[in-house]
CSV table of C-alpha atoms in Angstrom, one decimal:
chain,number,residue,atom,x,y,z
A,1,UNK,CA,-43.2,-1.3,13.6
A,2,UNK,CA,-43.8,2.3,12.6
A,3,UNK,CA,-46.2,1.2,9.8
A,4,UNK,CA,-48.0,-1.1,12.2
A,5,UNK,CA,-48.4,1.6,14.8
A,6,UNK,CA,-49.9,4.0,12.2
A,7,UNK,CA,-52.2,1.3,11.0
A,8,UNK,CA,-53.3,0.6,14.6
A,9,UNK,CA,-54.3,4.3,15.1
A,10,UNK,CA,-56.0,4.6,11.7
A,11,UNK,CA,-58.0,1.4,12.3
A,12,UNK,CA,-59.2,2.6,15.7
A,13,UNK,CA,-60.4,5.9,14.3
A,14,UNK,CA,-62.3,4.3,11.4
A,15,UNK,CA,-63.9,1.4,13.3
A,16,UNK,CA,-67.5,1.2,14.4
A,17,UNK,CA,-68.4,2.5,17.9
A,18,UNK,CA,-68.5,-1.1,19.4
A,19,UNK,CA,-65.0,-1.8,18.0
A,20,UNK,CA,-63.8,1.6,19.0
A,21,UNK,CA,-64.5,0.7,22.7
A,22,UNK,CA,-61.6,-1.8,22.4
A,23,UNK,CA,-59.1,1.0,22.3
A,24,UNK,CA,-60.9,3.3,24.8
A,25,UNK,CA,-58.8,2.2,27.7
A,26,UNK,CA,-55.6,3.1,25.9
A,27,UNK,CA,-57.0,6.4,24.8
A,28,UNK,CA,-58.0,7.5,28.3
A,29,UNK,CA,-54.8,6.2,29.9
A,30,UNK,CA,-52.6,7.7,27.2
A,31,UNK,CA,-50.0,6.0,25.0
A,32,UNK,CA,-47.7,5.2,27.9
A,33,UNK,CA,-46.0,1.8,27.5
A,34,UNK,CA,-46.0,1.4,31.2
A,35,UNK,CA,-49.8,1.1,31.2
A,36,UNK,CA,-49.9,-1.9,28.9
A,37,UNK,CA,-47.7,-4.7,27.6
A,38,UNK,CA,-49.0,-5.3,24.1
A,39,UNK,CA,-52.1,-5.2,22.0
A,40,UNK,CA,-53.3,-6.9,18.9
A,41,UNK,CA,-54.7,-5.6,15.6
A,42,UNK,CA,-57.5,-7.9,14.3
A,43,UNK,CA,-57.1,-9.1,10.7
A,44,UNK,CA,-60.9,-8.9,10.0
A,45,UNK,CA,-63.6,-6.5,11.0
A,46,UNK,CA,-66.0,-9.1,12.4
A,47,UNK,CA,-63.6,-10.4,14.9
A,48,UNK,CA,-62.8,-6.9,15.9
A,49,UNK,CA,-66.5,-6.1,16.5
A,50,UNK,CA,-67.0,-9.3,18.6
A,51,UNK,CA,-64.0,-8.5,20.7
A,52,UNK,CA,-65.0,-4.8,21.1
A,53,UNK,CA,-68.5,-5.8,22.3
A,54,UNK,CA,-66.9,-7.5,25.4
A,55,UNK,CA,-65.4,-4.3,26.7
A,56,UNK,CA,-66.9,-0.9,27.7
A,57,UNK,CA,-65.3,2.5,27.5
A,58,UNK,CA,-63.4,1.9,30.7
A,59,UNK,CA,-61.9,-1.4,29.6
A,60,UNK,CA,-64.1,-3.4,32.1
A,61,UNK,CA,-66.2,-6.5,31.4
A,62,UNK,CA,-69.7,-6.5,29.9
A,63,UNK,CA,-71.3,-6.2,33.4
A,64,UNK,CA,-69.3,-3.0,34.1
A,65,UNK,CA,-67.3,-4.2,37.1
A,66,UNK,CA,-65.2,-7.1,35.9
A,67,UNK,CA,-67.9,-9.8,36.8
A,68,UNK,CA,-67.6,-13.5,36.6
A,69,UNK,CA,-67.9,-13.5,32.8
A,70,UNK,CA,-64.5,-11.7,32.4
A,71,UNK,CA,-61.6,-14.0,31.4
A,72,UNK,CA,-58.7,-14.2,33.7
A,73,UNK,CA,-55.8,-11.7,33.0
A,74,UNK,CA,-53.1,-13.1,30.7
A,75,UNK,CA,-49.4,-12.2,30.9
A,76,UNK,CA,-47.6,-10.9,27.8
A,77,UNK,CA,-46.4,-14.2,26.5
A,78,UNK,CA,-49.8,-16.0,26.8
A,79,UNK,CA,-51.6,-13.0,25.3
A,80,UNK,CA,-49.2,-13.0,22.3
A,81,UNK,CA,-49.5,-16.8,21.9
A,82,UNK,CA,-53.3,-16.6,21.8
A,83,UNK,CA,-53.3,-13.6,19.4
A,84,UNK,CA,-51.0,-15.5,17.0
A,85,UNK,CA,-53.1,-18.6,17.1
A,86,UNK,CA,-56.2,-16.5,16.3
A,87,UNK,CA,-54.4,-15.1,13.2
A,88,UNK,CA,-53.8,-11.7,14.7
A,89,UNK,CA,-50.8,-9.5,14.3
A,90,UNK,CA,-49.0,-8.7,17.5
A,91,UNK,CA,-47.7,-5.2,18.0
A,92,UNK,CA,-45.2,-4.5,20.8
A,93,UNK,CA,-45.9,-0.8,21.4
A,94,UNK,CA,-43.1,-0.5,24.0
A,95,UNK,CA,-40.5,-1.7,21.6
A,96,UNK,CA,-42.0,0.4,18.9
A,97,UNK,CA,-41.8,3.6,20.9
A,98,UNK,CA,-38.2,2.7,21.9
A,99,UNK,CA,-37.3,2.3,18.2
A,100,UNK,CA,-39.0,5.6,17.3
A,101,UNK,CA,-36.9,7.3,20.0
A,102,UNK,CA,-33.8,5.7,18.7
A,103,UNK,CA,-34.5,6.5,15.0
A,104,UNK,CA,-32.7,9.9,14.9
A,105,UNK,CA,-29.6,8.3,16.2
A,106,UNK,CA,-29.9,5.4,13.7
A,107,UNK,CA,-30.5,7.9,10.9
A,108,UNK,CA,-27.4,9.8,11.9
A,109,UNK,CA,-25.4,6.6,11.8
A,110,UNK,CA,-26.6,5.8,8.3
A,111,UNK,CA,-25.7,9.3,7.2
A,112,UNK,CA,-22.2,9.0,8.6
A,113,UNK,CA,-21.7,5.6,7.0
A,114,UNK,CA,-22.7,7.1,3.6
A,115,UNK,CA,-20.3,10.0,4.1
A,116,UNK,CA,-17.4,7.6,4.9
A,117,UNK,CA,-18.2,5.6,1.8
A,118,UNK,CA,-17.9,8.8,-0.2
A,119,UNK,CA,-14.7,9.7,1.6
A,120,UNK,CA,-13.2,6.3,0.8
A,121,UNK,CA,-14.1,6.7,-2.8
A,122,UNK,CA,-12.5,10.1,-2.9
A,123,UNK,CA,-9.3,8.7,-1.3
A,124,UNK,CA,-9.1,5.9,-3.8
A,125,UNK,CA,-9.7,8.3,-6.7
A,126,UNK,CA,-6.8,10.5,-5.5
A,127,UNK,CA,-4.5,7.5,-5.1
A,128,UNK,CA,-5.3,6.2,-8.5
A,129,UNK,CA,-4.6,9.6,-10.1
A,130,UNK,CA,-1.4,10.1,-8.2
A,131,UNK,CA,0.0,6.7,-9.2
A,132,UNK,CA,-1.4,6.8,-12.8
A,133,UNK,CA,-2.2,3.2,-12.5
A,134,UNK,CA,-3.4,2.4,-16.0
A,135,UNK,CA,-0.3,3.9,-17.8
A,136,UNK,CA,2.0,2.6,-15.2
A,137,UNK,CA,0.8,-0.9,-15.7
A,138,UNK,CA,1.0,-0.7,-19.5
A,139,UNK,CA,4.7,0.4,-19.3
A,140,UNK,CA,5.5,-2.2,-16.7
A,141,UNK,CA,4.0,-5.0,-18.7
A,142,UNK,CA,5.7,-3.9,-22.0
A,143,UNK,CA,9.1,-3.8,-20.4
A,144,UNK,CA,8.7,-7.2,-18.7
A,145,UNK,CA,7.7,-8.8,-21.9
A,146,UNK,CA,9.8,-7.0,-24.6
A,147,UNK,CA,12.9,-5.9,-22.9
A,148,UNK,CA,13.4,-8.1,-19.8
A,149,UNK,CA,11.8,-11.2,-21.3
A,150,UNK,CA,10.7,-12.2,-17.8
A,151,UNK,CA,8.9,-15.3,-18.9
A,152,UNK,CA,11.5,-16.6,-21.3
A,153,UNK,CA,15.2,-15.6,-21.5
A,154,UNK,CA,15.4,-14.4,-17.9
A,155,UNK,CA,14.3,-17.9,-16.7
A,156,UNK,CA,17.3,-19.5,-18.4
A,157,UNK,CA,20.0,-17.5,-16.4
A,158,UNK,CA,21.5,-20.0,-13.9
A,159,UNK,CA,25.2,-19.6,-14.1
A,160,UNK,CA,27.7,-16.7,-14.5
A,161,UNK,CA,28.1,-17.6,-18.1
A,162,UNK,CA,24.3,-17.5,-18.6
A,163,UNK,CA,24.3,-14.0,-17.3
A,164,UNK,CA,26.7,-12.7,-20.0
A,165,UNK,CA,24.6,-14.5,-22.6
A,166,UNK,CA,21.5,-12.8,-21.3
A,167,UNK,CA,23.2,-9.4,-21.1
A,168,UNK,CA,24.6,-9.6,-24.6
A,169,UNK,CA,21.7,-11.3,-26.5
A,170,UNK,CA,18.6,-9.9,-24.7
A,171,UNK,CA,19.3,-6.7,-22.8
A,172,UNK,CA,21.9,-5.0,-25.0
A,173,UNK,CA,19.9,-5.2,-28.3
A,174,UNK,CA,16.7,-4.1,-26.5
A,175,UNK,CA,18.4,-1.1,-24.8
A,176,UNK,CA,20.7,-0.2,-27.7
A,177,UNK,CA,18.8,-1.2,-30.8
A,178,UNK,CA,21.1,-0.8,-33.8
A,179,UNK,CA,18.5,-0.5,-36.5
A,180,UNK,CA,14.8,-0.6,-37.6
A,181,UNK,CA,12.9,-3.8,-37.9
A,182,UNK,CA,13.7,-3.7,-41.7
A,183,UNK,CA,17.4,-3.5,-41.2
A,184,UNK,CA,17.7,0.2,-41.9
A,185,UNK,CA,20.2,1.9,-39.6
A,186,UNK,CA,19.0,4.4,-37.0
A,187,UNK,CA,19.9,8.0,-37.5
A,188,UNK,CA,21.5,10.1,-34.7
A,189,UNK,CA,18.1,11.5,-33.7
A,190,UNK,CA,16.5,8.1,-33.6
A,191,UNK,CA,19.1,6.4,-31.3
A,192,UNK,CA,18.4,6.1,-27.6
A,193,UNK,CA,14.8,5.1,-27.8
A,194,UNK,CA,13.5,1.8,-26.3
A,195,UNK,CA,10.3,0.5,-27.9
A,196,UNK,CA,10.1,3.6,-30.1
A,197,UNK,CA,8.8,6.1,-27.5
A,198,UNK,CA,10.8,5.6,-24.3
A,199,UNK,CA,14.0,7.6,-24.2
A,200,UNK,CA,17.0,6.0,-22.4
A,201,UNK,CA,18.3,8.2,-19.6
A,202,UNK,CA,22.1,8.0,-19.6
A,203,UNK,CA,22.7,4.4,-20.3
A,204,UNK,CA,22.8,0.9,-18.8
A,205,UNK,CA,24.3,0.3,-15.4
A,206,UNK,CA,25.6,-3.1,-14.2
A,207,UNK,CA,26.5,-3.3,-10.5
A,208,UNK,CA,27.9,-6.3,-8.7
A,209,UNK,CA,28.2,-6.9,-4.9
A,210,UNK,CA,31.4,-8.8,-4.0
A,211,UNK,CA,32.0,-10.8,-0.8
A,212,UNK,CA,35.0,-11.7,1.3
A,213,UNK,CA,36.9,-15.0,1.5
A,214,UNK,CA,37.8,-16.9,4.6
A,215,UNK,CA,40.2,-19.7,5.5
A,216,UNK,CA,39.6,-22.1,7.1
A,217,UNK,CA,35.9,-22.4,6.2
A,218,UNK,CA,34.8,-23.3,9.7
A,219,UNK,CA,36.5,-22.1,12.9
A,220,UNK,CA,36.7,-25.0,15.2
A,221,UNK,CA,35.1,-24.9,18.6
A,222,UNK,CA,38.2,-26.3,20.2
A,223,UNK,CA,41.6,-25.3,18.9
A,224,UNK,CA,42.9,-28.8,19.1
A,225,UNK,CA,40.0,-30.3,17.0
A,226,UNK,CA,40.0,-28.7,13.5
A,227,UNK,CA,37.9,-30.0,10.7
A,228,UNK,CA,39.3,-33.1,9.0
A,229,UNK,CA,38.5,-31.5,5.6
A,230,UNK,CA,39.9,-28.0,6.0
A,231,UNK,CA,43.0,-28.8,3.9
A,232,UNK,CA,40.8,-30.4,1.2
A,233,UNK,CA,38.5,-27.3,1.0
A,234,UNK,CA,40.7,-24.4,2.0
A,235,UNK,CA,38.8,-21.2,1.1
A,236,UNK,CA,35.1,-20.3,1.5
A,237,UNK,CA,33.1,-17.3,0.2
A,238,UNK,CA,30.5,-16.1,2.7
A,239,UNK,CA,27.9,-13.4,2.0
A,240,UNK,CA,29.7,-10.7,3.9
A,241,UNK,CA,30.3,-7.7,1.6
A,242,UNK,CA,33.9,-6.8,1.0
A,243,UNK,CA,33.3,-3.1,1.6
A,244,UNK,CA,31.8,-3.7,5.1
A,245,UNK,CA,35.3,-3.8,6.5
A,246,UNK,CA,36.2,-0.3,5.3
A,247,UNK,CA,35.1,3.1,6.5
A,248,UNK,CA,33.3,5.7,4.4
A,249,UNK,CA,36.5,7.7,4.0
A,250,UNK,CA,38.4,4.6,2.9
A,251,UNK,CA,35.7,3.8,0.3
A,252,UNK,CA,35.9,7.4,-1.0
A,253,UNK,CA,39.7,7.1,-1.3
A,254,UNK,CA,39.4,3.9,-3.4
A,255,UNK,CA,40.9,1.6,-0.7
A,256,UNK,CA,38.3,-1.1,-1.1
A,257,UNK,CA,40.2,-4.0,-2.8
A,258,UNK,CA,38.9,-6.1,-5.7
A,259,UNK,CA,39.3,-9.2,-3.5
A,260,UNK,CA,41.1,-9.8,-0.2
A,261,UNK,CA,44.7,-9.0,-0.8
A,262,UNK,CA,44.1,-8.0,-4.4
A,263,UNK,CA,44.0,-4.2,-5.1
A,264,UNK,CA,41.5,-2.6,-7.5
A,265,UNK,CA,41.7,-2.7,-10.4
A,266,UNK,CA,43.4,-6.1,-10.3
A,267,UNK,CA,46.6,-7.1,-12.1
A,268,UNK,CA,46.0,-10.8,-11.5
A,269,UNK,CA,44.7,-13.3,-12.6
A,270,UNK,CA,44.2,-10.9,-15.6
A,271,UNK,CA,45.8,-7.5,-15.8
A,272,UNK,CA,42.9,-5.1,-15.8
A,273,UNK,CA,45.1,-2.2,-14.7
A,274,UNK,CA,46.8,-2.3,-18.1
A,275,UNK,CA,43.6,-1.3,-19.8
A,276,UNK,CA,43.7,2.2,-18.4
A,277,UNK,CA,45.4,3.5,-21.5
A,278,UNK,CA,43.3,1.4,-24.0
A,279,UNK,CA,41.2,4.0,-25.8
A,280,UNK,CA,39.1,1.3,-27.5
A,281,UNK,CA,37.6,0.4,-24.1
A,282,UNK,CA,37.2,3.9,-22.7
A,283,UNK,CA,36.9,3.8,-18.9
A,284,UNK,CA,36.3,0.1,-18.8
A,285,UNK,CA,38.8,-0.4,-15.9
A,286,UNK,CA,36.5,1.5,-13.5
A,287,UNK,CA,34.2,-1.6,-13.4
A,288,UNK,CA,36.9,-3.2,-11.3
A,289,UNK,CA,37.0,-0.4,-8.7
A,290,UNK,CA,34.5,0.2,-5.9
A,291,UNK,CA,31.9,3.1,-6.6
A,292,UNK,CA,30.5,5.0,-3.6
A,293,UNK,CA,27.8,6.4,-5.9
A,294,UNK,CA,26.5,3.0,-7.0
A,295,UNK,CA,27.5,1.2,-3.8
A,296,UNK,CA,29.3,-1.6,-5.6
A,297,UNK,CA,31.6,-2.4,-8.5
A,298,UNK,CA,29.8,-0.8,-11.4
A,299,UNK,CA,30.1,-1.0,-15.2
A,300,UNK,CA,28.3,1.8,-17.0
A,301,UNK,CA,27.4,1.5,-20.7
A,302,UNK,CA,26.7,5.0,-21.7
A,303,UNK,CA,24.3,5.9,-24.5
A,304,UNK,CA,26.8,8.4,-25.8
A,305,UNK,CA,29.5,5.7,-26.3
A,306,UNK,CA,27.5,4.1,-29.0
A,307,UNK,CA,26.3,0.5,-29.5
A,308,UNK,CA,29.6,-0.7,-30.9
A,309,UNK,CA,31.7,0.4,-27.9
A,310,UNK,CA,29.2,-0.9,-25.4
A,311,UNK,CA,29.2,-4.3,-27.1
A,312,UNK,CA,33.0,-4.4,-26.8
A,313,UNK,CA,32.8,-3.5,-23.1
A,314,UNK,CA,30.4,-6.4,-22.4
A,315,UNK,CA,32.8,-8.8,-24.2
A,316,UNK,CA,35.7,-7.3,-22.2
A,317,UNK,CA,33.9,-7.8,-18.9
A,318,UNK,CA,33.5,-11.5,-19.8
A,319,UNK,CA,37.1,-11.8,-21.1
A,320,UNK,CA,38.6,-10.2,-17.9
A,321,UNK,CA,36.4,-12.3,-15.6
A,322,UNK,CA,34.4,-9.5,-14.0
A,323,UNK,CA,32.3,-12.2,-12.3
A,324,UNK,CA,34.0,-14.8,-10.2
A,325,UNK,CA,33.7,-16.7,-6.9
A,326,UNK,CA,33.5,-13.4,-4.9
A,327,UNK,CA,30.4,-12.3,-6.8
A,328,UNK,CA,27.4,-12.4,-4.5
A,329,UNK,CA,24.8,-10.2,-6.3
A,330,UNK,CA,24.4,-8.5,-9.6
A,331,UNK,CA,21.9,-5.7,-10.6
A,332,UNK,CA,21.1,-4.5,-14.1
A,333,UNK,CA,19.6,-1.0,-14.0
A,334,UNK,CA,18.3,1.5,-16.5
A,335,UNK,CA,15.9,4.4,-16.6
A,336,UNK,CA,13.5,5.7,-19.3
A,337,UNK,CA,11.5,8.8,-19.9
A,338,UNK,CA,8.3,8.9,-21.9
A,339,UNK,CA,7.5,12.5,-22.9
A,340,UNK,CA,4.0,11.7,-24.0
A,341,UNK,CA,2.9,10.7,-20.6
A,342,UNK,CA,5.6,12.7,-18.9
A,343,UNK,CA,6.8,10.0,-16.5
A,344,UNK,CA,10.1,8.4,-15.7
A,345,UNK,CA,10.4,4.6,-15.4
A,346,UNK,CA,13.3,2.7,-14.0
A,347,UNK,CA,14.0,-1.0,-14.1
A,348,UNK,CA,16.1,-3.2,-11.8
A,349,UNK,CA,16.9,-6.8,-12.6
A,350,UNK,CA,18.5,-8.5,-9.7
A,351,UNK,CA,20.5,-11.8,-9.6
A,352,UNK,CA,21.5,-13.4,-6.3
A,353,UNK,CA,24.4,-15.9,-6.6
A,354,UNK,CA,23.9,-18.9,-4.3
A,355,UNK,CA,26.6,-20.8,-2.6
A,356,UNK,CA,25.5,-23.9,-4.5
A,357,UNK,CA,27.1,-22.4,-7.6
A,358,UNK,CA,24.0,-21.1,-9.4
A,359,UNK,CA,21.8,-18.0,-9.2
A,360,UNK,CA,19.1,-18.3,-6.6
A,361,UNK,CA,15.8,-19.3,-8.3
A,362,UNK,CA,13.5,-16.7,-9.7
A,363,UNK,CA,11.4,-14.8,-7.1
A,364,UNK,CA,12.9,-16.7,-4.2
A,365,UNK,CA,14.2,-14.7,-1.2
A,366,UNK,CA,17.5,-13.1,-2.4
A,367,UNK,CA,17.0,-14.6,-5.9
A,368,UNK,CA,16.3,-13.3,-9.3
A,369,UNK,CA,13.6,-10.6,-9.4
A,370,UNK,CA,12.4,-7.7,-11.5
A,371,UNK,CA,11.4,-4.3,-10.1
A,372,UNK,CA,9.8,-1.7,-12.4
A,373,UNK,CA,8.5,1.6,-11.1
A,374,UNK,CA,7.1,4.6,-12.9
A,375,UNK,CA,7.2,8.0,-11.3
A,376,UNK,CA,5.9,11.4,-12.2
A,377,UNK,CA,8.8,13.7,-11.4
A,378,UNK,CA,6.9,16.9,-12.2
A,379,UNK,CA,3.5,16.7,-10.5
A,380,UNK,CA,1.1,19.6,-10.6
A,381,UNK,CA,3.0,21.3,-13.5
A,382,UNK,CA,0.8,20.1,-16.3
A,383,UNK,CA,-2.0,22.1,-17.9
A,384,UNK,CA,-4.3,19.2,-18.6
A,385,UNK,CA,-7.8,18.8,-17.2
A,386,UNK,CA,-6.6,15.7,-15.4
A,387,UNK,CA,-3.9,17.8,-13.6
A,388,UNK,CA,-6.5,20.3,-12.5
A,389,UNK,CA,-8.8,17.6,-11.3
A,390,UNK,CA,-6.0,16.0,-9.3
A,391,UNK,CA,-5.2,19.3,-7.5
A,392,UNK,CA,-8.9,19.9,-6.8
A,393,UNK,CA,-9.5,16.3,-5.4
A,394,UNK,CA,-6.3,16.5,-3.3
A,395,UNK,CA,-7.4,19.8,-1.8
A,396,UNK,CA,-10.9,18.4,-1.0
A,397,UNK,CA,-9.3,15.3,0.6
A,398,UNK,CA,-7.0,17.3,2.8
A,399,UNK,CA,-9.8,19.7,3.9
A,400,UNK,CA,-12.1,16.7,4.6
A,401,UNK,CA,-9.5,14.9,6.7
A,402,UNK,CA,-8.7,17.9,8.9
A,403,UNK,CA,-12.4,18.7,9.2
A,404,UNK,CA,-13.0,15.1,10.5
A,405,UNK,CA,-10.0,15.6,12.9
A,406,UNK,CA,-11.4,18.9,14.2
A,407,UNK,CA,-14.9,17.3,14.7
A,408,UNK,CA,-13.3,14.4,16.6
A,409,UNK,CA,-11.3,16.8,18.9
A,410,UNK,CA,-14.3,19.0,19.5
A,411,UNK,CA,-16.4,16.0,20.5
A,412,UNK,CA,-13.8,15.0,23.0
A,413,UNK,CA,-13.6,18.5,24.5
A,414,UNK,CA,-17.3,18.6,24.8
A,415,UNK,CA,-17.3,15.4,26.8
A,416,UNK,CA,-14.4,16.6,29.0
A,417,UNK,CA,-16.2,19.9,29.9
A,418,UNK,CA,-19.7,18.4,30.2
A,419,UNK,CA,-18.9,15.2,32.0
A,420,UNK,CA,-15.4,15.7,33.4
A,421,UNK,CA,-12.5,13.3,33.5
A,422,UNK,CA,-14.1,10.4,35.3
A,423,UNK,CA,-17.7,11.0,34.3
A,424,UNK,CA,-20.9,11.5,36.3
A,425,UNK,CA,-21.2,9.6,39.6
A,426,UNK,CA,-24.3,7.5,40.3
A,427,UNK,CA,-25.4,4.7,42.7
A,428,UNK,CA,-26.1,1.3,41.1
A,429,UNK,CA,-28.7,-1.3,42.3
A,430,UNK,CA,-26.1,-2.8,44.7
A,431,UNK,CA,-25.5,0.6,46.3
A,432,UNK,CA,-22.0,0.9,44.8
A,433,UNK,CA,-20.8,4.2,43.4
A,434,UNK,CA,-20.1,4.1,39.7
A,435,UNK,CA,-19.3,6.6,37.0
A,436,UNK,CA,-21.0,7.0,33.6
A,437,UNK,CA,-19.4,8.7,30.6
A,438,UNK,CA,-16.4,10.9,31.1
A,439,UNK,CA,-13.4,11.8,29.0
A,440,UNK,CA,-11.4,8.9,30.4
A,441,UNK,CA,-13.9,6.3,29.1
A,442,UNK,CA,-14.0,8.2,25.8
A,443,UNK,CA,-10.2,7.9,25.4
A,444,UNK,CA,-10.3,4.2,26.3
A,445,UNK,CA,-13.1,3.3,24.0
A,446,UNK,CA,-12.0,1.0,21.2
A,447,UNK,CA,-13.6,3.2,18.5
A,448,UNK,CA,-11.7,6.2,19.8
A,449,UNK,CA,-8.5,4.3,19.6
A,450,UNK,CA,-9.3,3.2,16.0
A,451,UNK,CA,-10.2,6.8,15.0
A,452,UNK,CA,-6.9,8.1,16.5
A,453,UNK,CA,-4.9,5.6,14.6
A,454,UNK,CA,-6.8,6.3,11.4
A,455,UNK,CA,-6.5,10.0,11.6
A,456,UNK,CA,-2.8,9.7,12.6
A,457,UNK,CA,-2.1,7.6,9.5
A,458,UNK,CA,-3.8,10.1,7.2
A,459,UNK,CA,-1.7,12.9,8.6
A,460,UNK,CA,1.5,10.9,8.1
A,461,UNK,CA,0.3,10.2,4.5
A,462,UNK,CA,-0.2,13.9,3.8
A,463,UNK,CA,3.2,14.8,5.3
A,464,UNK,CA,5.0,12.1,3.3
A,465,UNK,CA,3.3,13.2,0.1
A,466,UNK,CA,4.5,16.8,0.7
A,467,UNK,CA,8.0,15.5,1.4
A,468,UNK,CA,8.0,13.4,-1.7
A,469,UNK,CA,7.0,16.4,-3.9
A,470,UNK,CA,9.7,18.6,-2.2
A,471,UNK,CA,12.3,15.9,-2.8
A,472,UNK,CA,11.6,15.3,-6.5
A,473,UNK,CA,11.3,19.1,-7.2
A,474,UNK,CA,14.5,20.0,-5.4
A,475,UNK,CA,17.0,21.5,-7.9
A,476,UNK,CA,19.7,18.9,-6.9
A,477,UNK,CA,17.3,16.0,-7.6
A,478,UNK,CA,16.1,17.1,-11.0
A,479,UNK,CA,17.5,14.7,-13.6
A,480,UNK,CA,19.8,16.6,-16.0
A,481,UNK,CA,19.2,15.3,-19.5
A,482,UNK,CA,20.9,14.1,-21.6
A,483,UNK,CA,22.7,12.3,-18.8
A,484,UNK,CA,26.0,10.5,-18.7
A,485,UNK,CA,25.3,8.4,-15.6
A,486,UNK,CA,22.6,6.5,-13.9
A,487,UNK,CA,20.7,8.7,-11.3
A,488,UNK,CA,19.6,6.8,-8.1
A,489,UNK,CA,17.1,9.6,-7.4
A,490,UNK,CA,14.4,7.5,-9.1
A,491,UNK,CA,15.0,4.6,-6.8
A,492,UNK,CA,14.9,6.9,-3.8
A,493,UNK,CA,11.7,8.5,-5.0
A,494,UNK,CA,10.2,5.0,-5.4
A,495,UNK,CA,11.1,4.1,-1.8
A,496,UNK,CA,9.3,7.3,-0.7
A,497,UNK,CA,6.2,6.4,-2.7
A,498,UNK,CA,6.1,2.9,-1.2
A,499,UNK,CA,6.5,4.3,2.3
A,500,UNK,CA,3.7,6.7,1.7
A,501,UNK,CA,1.4,3.8,0.5
């Protein structure tokens, strides 16, 4: 429309005098849309000259006073229809002027859209740098394929016996490799590495969650109408954890039993308590006692104990029936550190034992699943270009966010002071008193609500990022290496990262 309007003016200035008379009425009256509805721009000069010859400078007919030769006036729709049938381009000057007046606002909208696209790109860049997506994915994929064997050996674990086969034949050799690929024994300095470059932190942790047992299996609704099969199937094993019936103090004092009525470590059906003095098994018996640190019955295969002792521990766990009918869930956990990318990775392989007698199928709710997370436990401490870029982008992002928030608040205050709470009063066409604008309408506007939610989430994101950094850099949370235990700090840090996302 802007181009057509300029063409309209230019054509009027360059046309012959007869054709110029066509626009004389508009020139004298001014370019006020109220004075006319629309006009047409002829597509050829001859037609324009013939049309112009029918009007004088005052816009009257050829006889000067609108004589009988003048055509009857046409409304806007009829005029546009005739103009289009004559091959002429219709220009709605009223709409064109309205568009021109709206253009600065439209231009501002496009500019704001472009700035938000840039902001979104900045946010994604910061997120990608913080999570180190490329390296994280590479480590995740390597562990799933080479150590966990997610698509092969893990799929074959269905029973308690399968679990020990998987632990002894897949996990143990991958976590505690005894030699090089050519059969040459590893030296002391070469032990402890998983896939050559990932240093094992502490060792391998195996934790089981044990449940209670009940008898009879079903409590009858009426005391005089018990189940006909309660004597045939006397004991049931629900999913209620055995430690849920004990206080924190009792758990700390080691009062949680191995099974209902069986103290920990048990002496029946096998005498685990007798292994306390067996130096060949180390602290093996602790796997049959409740651990408040690991929140379950845990067996820890320490790297310092060596591959041979850890192999014996696994065989002893199987021999002394560490897994039985009370077993409800098992977790295999280990952590690694890669000094070249300066990141920690932890892996949790979970098995949920189903009441049908097998492990719950892979990736079903409560079933077998693999969680692998990689975390930078020393952010902002590196001297690489990428570290400096990360700090710079995060500062720009934070400044940008709070600038947007301050602009939003300032706009709301301007509306409040200029228009008041309810807005400006006015009388509508029905004589009713209405209010336009106002701080109240600003607050109730859907876009205001979206902006408030958006800015609020960004502020929470920043706060949680600061809390995450404070947590992992706290002296008590720094992982002391070499370690002789599994540190749950990595799992806690993972939860904080997920909450931040």
